[in-house]
mmCIF file of C-alpha atoms in Angstrom:
data_model
loop_
_atom_site.group_PDB
_atom_site.id
_atom_site.type_symbol
_atom_site.label_atom_id
_atom_site.label_comp_id
_atom_site.label_asym_id
_atom_site.label_seq_id
_atom_site.Cartn_x
_atom_site.Cartn_y
_atom_site.Cartn_z
ATOM 1 C CA GLN A 227 4.466 23.747 -48.664
ATOM 2 C CA VAL A 228 5.725 24.666 -45.205
ATOM 3 C CA GLN A 229 7.834 21.851 -43.805
ATOM 4 C CA LEU A 230 9.940 21.316 -40.703
ATOM 5 C CA VAL A 231 12.136 18.221 -40.415
ATOM 6 C CA GLU A 232 13.960 17.404 -37.182
ATOM 7 C CA SER A 233 16.973 15.153 -36.807
ATOM 8 C CA GLY A 234 19.686 14.327 -34.315
ATOM 9 C CA GLY A 235 17.788 12.408 -31.658
ATOM 10 C CA GLY A 236 18.980 9.144 -30.197
ATOM 11 C CA LEU A 237 19.966 7.183 -27.110
ATOM 12 C CA VAL A 238 22.365 8.970 -24.789
ATOM 13 C CA LYS A 239 23.657 8.267 -21.287
ATOM 14 C CA PRO A 240 22.838 10.565 -18.360
ATOM 15 C CA GLY A 241 25.173 13.516 -18.400
ATOM 16 C CA GLY A 242 25.664 13.257 -22.144
ATOM 17 C CA SER A 243 24.973 15.714 -24.927
ATOM 18 C CA LEU A 244 23.142 15.873 -28.233
ATOM 19 C CA ARG A 245 22.582 18.452 -30.928
ATOM 20 C CA LEU A 246 19.148 18.498 -32.530
ATOM 21 C CA SER A 247 18.564 20.090 -35.914
ATOM 22 C CA CYS A 248 15.455 21.305 -37.700
ATOM 23 C CA ALA A 249 15.492 21.954 -41.439
ATOM 24 C CA ALA A 250 12.870 24.406 -42.629
ATOM 25 C CA SER A 251 11.450 24.802 -46.115
ATOM 26 C CA GLY A 252 8.476 26.358 -47.885
ATOM 27 C CA PHE A 253 8.666 29.726 -46.130
ATOM 28 C CA THR A 254 11.096 32.572 -45.528
ATOM 29 C CA PHE A 255 12.804 31.129 -42.474
ATOM 30 C CA SER A 256 14.609 34.331 -41.554
ATOM 31 C CA ASP A 257 11.277 36.153 -41.083
ATOM 32 C CA TYR A 258 10.045 33.898 -38.302
ATOM 33 C CA TYR A 259 10.658 33.228 -34.644
ATOM 34 C CA MET A 260 11.178 29.507 -34.028
ATOM 35 C CA SER A 261 10.673 27.262 -31.037
ATOM 36 C CA TRP A 262 11.353 23.834 -29.553
ATOM 37 C CA ILE A 263 8.596 21.958 -27.732
ATOM 38 C CA ARG A 264 8.956 18.526 -26.182
ATOM 39 C CA GLN A 265 6.673 15.686 -25.167
ATOM 40 C CA ALA A 266 7.730 12.995 -22.719
ATOM 41 C CA PRO A 267 6.381 9.502 -23.492
ATOM 42 C CA GLY A 268 2.675 9.379 -22.706
ATOM 43 C CA LYS A 269 2.749 12.930 -21.360
ATOM 44 C CA GLY A 270 1.671 16.393 -22.425
ATOM 45 C CA LEU A 271 3.455 19.108 -24.337
ATOM 46 C CA GLU A 272 6.096 21.320 -22.751
ATOM 47 C CA TRP A 273 7.465 24.481 -24.315
ATOM 48 C CA VAL A 274 11.276 24.414 -24.154
ATOM 49 C CA SER A 275 12.760 27.443 -25.894
ATOM 50 C CA TYR A 276 12.312 30.052 -28.580
ATOM 51 C CA ILE A 277 14.550 32.270 -30.641
ATOM 52 C CA SER A 278 13.740 35.466 -32.506
ATOM 53 C CA SER A 279 14.075 35.739 -36.261
ATOM 54 C CA SER A 280 17.520 37.334 -36.037
ATOM 55 C CA GLY A 281 18.650 35.211 -33.118
ATOM 56 C CA SER A 282 19.066 38.201 -30.851
ATOM 57 C CA ASN A 283 16.300 37.254 -28.407
ATOM 58 C CA ILE A 284 16.266 33.850 -26.756
ATOM 59 C CA TYR A 285 14.115 32.400 -23.973
ATOM 60 C CA TYR A 286 14.185 29.078 -22.137
ATOM 61 C CA ALA A 287 11.888 27.165 -19.846
ATOM 62 C CA ASP A 288 13.233 27.071 -16.287
ATOM 63 C CA SER A 289 13.528 23.280 -16.539
ATOM 64 C CA VAL A 290 16.238 23.511 -19.215
ATOM 65 C CA LYS A 291 17.877 26.861 -18.517
ATOM 66 C CA GLY A 292 21.639 26.545 -18.326
ATOM 67 C CA ARG A 293 21.706 23.137 -20.035
ATOM 68 C CA PHE A 294 20.040 23.767 -23.401
ATOM 69 C CA THR A 295 21.141 26.242 -26.062
ATOM 70 C CA ILE A 296 18.969 27.244 -28.997
ATOM 71 C CA SER A 297 20.500 28.714 -32.137
ATOM 72 C CA ARG A 298 19.739 29.195 -35.800
ATOM 73 C CA ASP A 299 21.479 29.605 -39.133
ATOM 74 C CA ASN A 300 19.251 31.647 -41.431
ATOM 75 C CA ALA A 301 21.572 31.038 -44.392
ATOM 76 C CA LYS A 302 20.955 27.303 -43.997
ATOM 77 C CA ASN A 303 17.266 27.604 -43.018
ATOM 78 C CA SER A 304 18.063 25.619 -39.916
ATOM 79 C CA LEU A 305 17.252 25.662 -36.214
ATOM 80 C CA TYR A 306 19.322 23.889 -33.580
ATOM 81 C CA LEU A 307 19.070 22.783 -29.981
ATOM 82 C CA GLN A 308 22.237 21.839 -28.118
ATOM 83 C CA ILE A 309 21.265 19.774 -25.105
ATOM 84 C CA ASN A 310 23.874 19.113 -22.408
ATOM 85 C CA SER A 311 23.948 17.434 -19.000
ATOM 86 C CA LEU A 312 21.068 15.233 -20.044
ATOM 87 C CA ARG A 313 18.828 13.732 -17.378
ATOM 88 C CA ALA A 314 16.316 10.898 -17.522
ATOM 89 C CA GLU A 315 13.504 13.455 -17.352
ATOM 90 C CA ASP A 316 14.710 14.975 -20.631
ATOM 91 C CA THR A 317 13.570 11.817 -22.426
ATOM 92 C CA ALA A 318 10.985 13.062 -24.922
ATOM 93 C CA VAL A 319 10.075 13.677 -28.512
ATOM 94 C CA TYR A 320 11.431 17.087 -29.404
ATOM 95 C CA TYR A 321 9.400 19.094 -31.897
ATOM 96 C CA CYS A 322 10.494 22.075 -33.892
ATOM 97 C CA ALA A 323 7.561 24.476 -34.237
ATOM 98 C CA ARG A 324 6.848 27.870 -35.742
ATOM 99 C CA PRO A 325 5.190 30.422 -33.443
ATOM 100 C CA THR A 326 3.022 33.115 -34.970
ATOM 101 C CA VAL A 327 2.197 36.677 -33.995
ATOM 102 C CA ALA A 328 -1.045 35.237 -32.621
ATOM 103 C CA LYS A 329 1.053 33.333 -30.055
ATOM 104 C CA ASN A 330 0.247 29.885 -31.398
ATOM 105 C CA PHE A 331 2.254 27.251 -33.237
ATOM 106 C CA ASP A 332 0.968 26.870 -36.767
ATOM 107 C CA CYS A 333 3.512 24.427 -38.116
ATOM 108 C CA TRP A 334 5.236 21.475 -36.431
ATOM 109 C CA GLY A 335 7.869 18.997 -37.481
ATOM 110 C CA GLN A 336 7.419 15.256 -37.050
ATOM 111 C CA GLY A 337 9.642 15.235 -33.981
ATOM 112 C CA THR A 338 12.875 13.508 -33.001
ATOM 113 C CA LEU A 339 13.107 11.163 -30.022
ATOM 114 C CA VAL A 340 15.730 11.707 -27.348
ATOM 115 C CA THR A 341 16.145 8.860 -24.877
ATOM 116 C CA VAL A 342 18.333 9.325 -21.826
ATOM 117 C CA SER A 343 19.234 6.016 -20.233
ATOM 118 C CA SER A 344 22.265 4.179 -18.932
ATOM 119 C CA GLN B 35 2.121 18.818 -13.355
ATOM 120 C CA SER B 36 0.941 20.892 -16.308
ATOM 121 C CA ALA B 37 0.306 24.601 -15.951
ATOM 122 C CA LEU B 38 -3.184 24.384 -17.468
ATOM 123 C CA THR B 39 -5.735 21.869 -16.205
ATOM 124 C CA GLN B 40 -7.681 19.678 -18.610
ATOM 125 C CA PRO B 41 -9.836 16.622 -17.929
ATOM 126 C CA PRO B 42 -7.855 13.484 -18.826
ATOM 127 C CA SER B 43 -10.665 12.060 -20.917
ATOM 128 C CA ALA B 44 -13.863 12.934 -22.750
ATOM 129 C CA SER B 45 -16.172 10.923 -24.939
ATOM 130 C CA GLY B 46 -19.196 11.128 -27.164
ATOM 131 C CA SER B 47 -21.084 9.192 -29.797
ATOM 132 C CA PRO B 48 -20.937 10.045 -33.493
ATOM 133 C CA GLY B 49 -23.042 13.103 -34.237
ATOM 134 C CA GLN B 50 -23.039 14.320 -30.657
ATOM 135 C CA SER B 51 -21.152 17.285 -29.224
ATOM 136 C CA VAL B 52 -18.451 17.296 -26.580
ATOM 137 C CA THR B 53 -16.775 20.176 -24.738
ATOM 138 C CA ILE B 54 -13.281 20.051 -23.268
ATOM 139 C CA SER B 55 -12.288 22.573 -20.620
ATOM 140 C CA CYS B 56 -8.920 24.170 -19.950
ATOM 141 C CA THR B 57 -8.423 26.021 -16.686
ATOM 142 C CA GLY B 58 -5.570 28.380 -15.998
ATOM 143 C CA THR B 59 -5.053 31.585 -14.076
ATOM 144 C CA SER B 60 -5.238 35.312 -14.612
ATOM 145 C CA SER B 61 -1.566 35.147 -15.665
ATOM 146 C CA ASP B 62 -2.275 33.013 -18.687
ATOM 147 C CA VAL B 63 -5.773 32.045 -19.908
ATOM 148 C CA GLY B 64 -7.520 34.867 -18.115
ATOM 149 C CA GLY B 65 -4.951 37.481 -18.984
ATOM 150 C CA TYR B 66 -4.634 37.063 -22.724
ATOM 151 C CA ASN B 67 -6.855 36.183 -25.678
ATOM 152 C CA TYR B 68 -4.110 33.897 -26.931
ATOM 153 C CA VAL B 69 -5.568 30.497 -26.175
ATOM 154 C CA SER B 70 -4.992 27.825 -28.798
ATOM 155 C CA TRP B 71 -6.004 24.184 -29.155
ATOM 156 C CA TYR B 72 -4.098 21.347 -30.805
ATOM 157 C CA GLN B 73 -5.221 17.937 -32.015
ATOM 158 C CA GLN B 74 -2.747 15.058 -31.876
ATOM 159 C CA HIS B 75 -3.315 11.623 -33.326
ATOM 160 C CA PRO B 76 -1.114 8.768 -32.030
ATOM 161 C CA GLY B 77 2.428 9.015 -33.287
ATOM 162 C CA LYS B 78 1.766 12.278 -35.096
ATOM 163 C CA ALA B 79 2.699 15.895 -34.537
ATOM 164 C CA PRO B 80 0.155 18.261 -32.995
ATOM 165 C CA LYS B 81 -2.080 20.198 -35.381
ATOM 166 C CA LEU B 82 -3.405 23.679 -34.687
ATOM 167 C CA MET B 83 -7.217 23.619 -34.500
ATOM 168 C CA ILE B 84 -8.146 26.887 -32.745
ATOM 169 C CA TYR B 85 -6.174 30.063 -32.089
ATOM 170 C CA GLU B 86 -6.884 33.361 -30.362
ATOM 171 C CA VAL B 87 -9.599 31.624 -28.318
ATOM 172 C CA SER B 88 -12.106 31.065 -31.125
ATOM 173 C CA LYS B 89 -10.507 31.425 -34.572
ATOM 174 C CA ARG B 90 -10.111 28.466 -36.900
ATOM 175 C CA PRO B 91 -7.174 28.093 -39.291
ATOM 176 C CA SER B 92 -8.003 27.456 -42.903
ATOM 177 C CA GLY B 93 -8.985 23.838 -43.427
ATOM 178 C CA VAL B 94 -10.238 23.149 -39.908
ATOM 179 C CA PRO B 95 -13.900 22.117 -39.981
ATOM 180 C CA ALA B 96 -16.475 24.496 -38.517
ATOM 181 C CA ARG B 97 -17.438 21.672 -36.164
ATOM 182 C CA PHE B 98 -14.557 22.833 -34.000
ATOM 183 C CA SER B 99 -15.179 25.951 -31.941
ATOM 184 C CA GLY B 100 -13.554 27.663 -29.003
ATOM 185 C CA SER B 101 -14.565 30.040 -26.249
ATOM 186 C CA LYS B 102 -13.308 31.516 -22.996
ATOM 187 C CA SER B 103 -14.814 32.731 -19.759
ATOM 188 C CA GLY B 104 -12.528 34.130 -17.104
ATOM 189 C CA ASN B 105 -9.654 31.730 -16.490
ATOM 190 C CA THR B 106 -11.278 28.808 -18.325
ATOM 191 C CA ALA B 107 -11.209 28.142 -22.043
ATOM 192 C CA SER B 108 -13.264 25.513 -23.828
ATOM 193 C CA LEU B 109 -13.103 23.535 -27.046
ATOM 194 C CA THR B 110 -16.366 22.200 -28.438
ATOM 195 C CA VAL B 111 -16.497 19.559 -31.124
ATOM 196 C CA SER B 112 -19.939 19.261 -32.684
ATOM 197 C CA GLY B 113 -21.198 16.487 -34.923
ATOM 198 C CA LEU B 114 -18.520 14.097 -33.692
ATOM 199 C CA GLN B 115 -16.861 11.957 -36.322
ATOM 200 C CA ALA B 116 -14.632 8.920 -35.976
ATOM 201 C CA GLU B 117 -11.576 10.878 -37.122
ATOM 202 C CA ASP B 118 -12.008 13.312 -34.228
ATOM 203 C CA GLU B 119 -10.733 10.632 -31.838
ATOM 204 C CA ALA B 120 -7.398 12.039 -30.685
ATOM 205 C CA ASP B 121 -5.639 13.849 -27.870
ATOM 206 C CA TYR B 122 -6.409 17.554 -27.519
ATOM 207 C CA TYR B 123 -4.121 20.074 -25.855
ATOM 208 C CA CYS B 124 -4.837 23.638 -24.901
ATOM 209 C CA SER B 125 -2.154 26.269 -24.738
ATOM 210 C CA SER B 126 -2.003 29.853 -23.594
ATOM 211 C CA TYR B 127 0.456 32.661 -23.952
ATOM 212 C CA ALA B 128 1.647 33.524 -20.466
ATOM 213 C CA GLY B 129 3.799 36.597 -20.820
ATOM 214 C CA SER B 130 7.169 35.964 -19.251
ATOM 215 C CA THR B 131 6.906 32.142 -19.383
ATOM 216 C CA PRO B 132 5.869 32.545 -22.328
ATOM 217 C CA TRP B 133 3.784 29.498 -23.323
ATOM 218 C CA VAL B 134 2.021 26.991 -21.114
ATOM 219 C CA PHE B 135 0.173 23.845 -22.124
ATOM 220 C CA GLY B 136 -2.506 21.678 -20.619
ATOM 221 C CA GLY B 137 -1.957 18.036 -19.783
ATOM 222 C CA GLY B 138 -4.139 16.884 -22.659
ATOM 223 C CA THR B 139 -7.563 15.293 -23.021
ATOM 224 C CA LYS B 140 -8.092 11.978 -24.761
ATOM 225 C CA LEU B 141 -11.292 12.190 -26.810
ATOM 226 C CA THR B 142 -12.925 8.836 -27.445
ATOM 227 C CA ILE B 143 -15.684 8.336 -29.985
ATOM 228 C CA LEU B 144 -18.049 5.729 -28.610
#
């Protein structure tokens, strides 16, 4: 079945960096746009970024533009999020999710927690 | 502050119905028929419950329904069951943004 599994989260100091990964299985990864969505502790969902199926089109939320970089490796069925210059407000569970042509997210990973603290 | 406005809480007794609202603007909810709703149980990933305002994915009970009027979308849960207790988030496509979410509504089954 369709499965998304994130990894790479952890505790990092302000100003630090992390690389999140999302391993996809159960579908033809290269046919789909992919996205990252985050959720701060006790807060709502926030769309972060998305990347087209080929990787040629990329969009970011204003809150992360210039600090986050989304990428993908279709040969490895994997999605990535490089997060730099981390701030306390970036503390969140980061979900990998699959957007559909109907502009919704029909499949989500279990999330990976990023904690930014000194 | 979230882009879409939802009430922080809602409640109902088993068997009753409850409606959760989601208010946006003409740039998101009012401008597109791409409103979706997600259910999230504690510690779990969100699950798609409604898409394109009123469509249900396979496997979602018919007790869940969606609608939209102007800049406000609504999720109605009929015949409330204990397992419906969860957080519910609305989302809308917003063109250049491109997705916005609501702040979430905690549904409590009394």
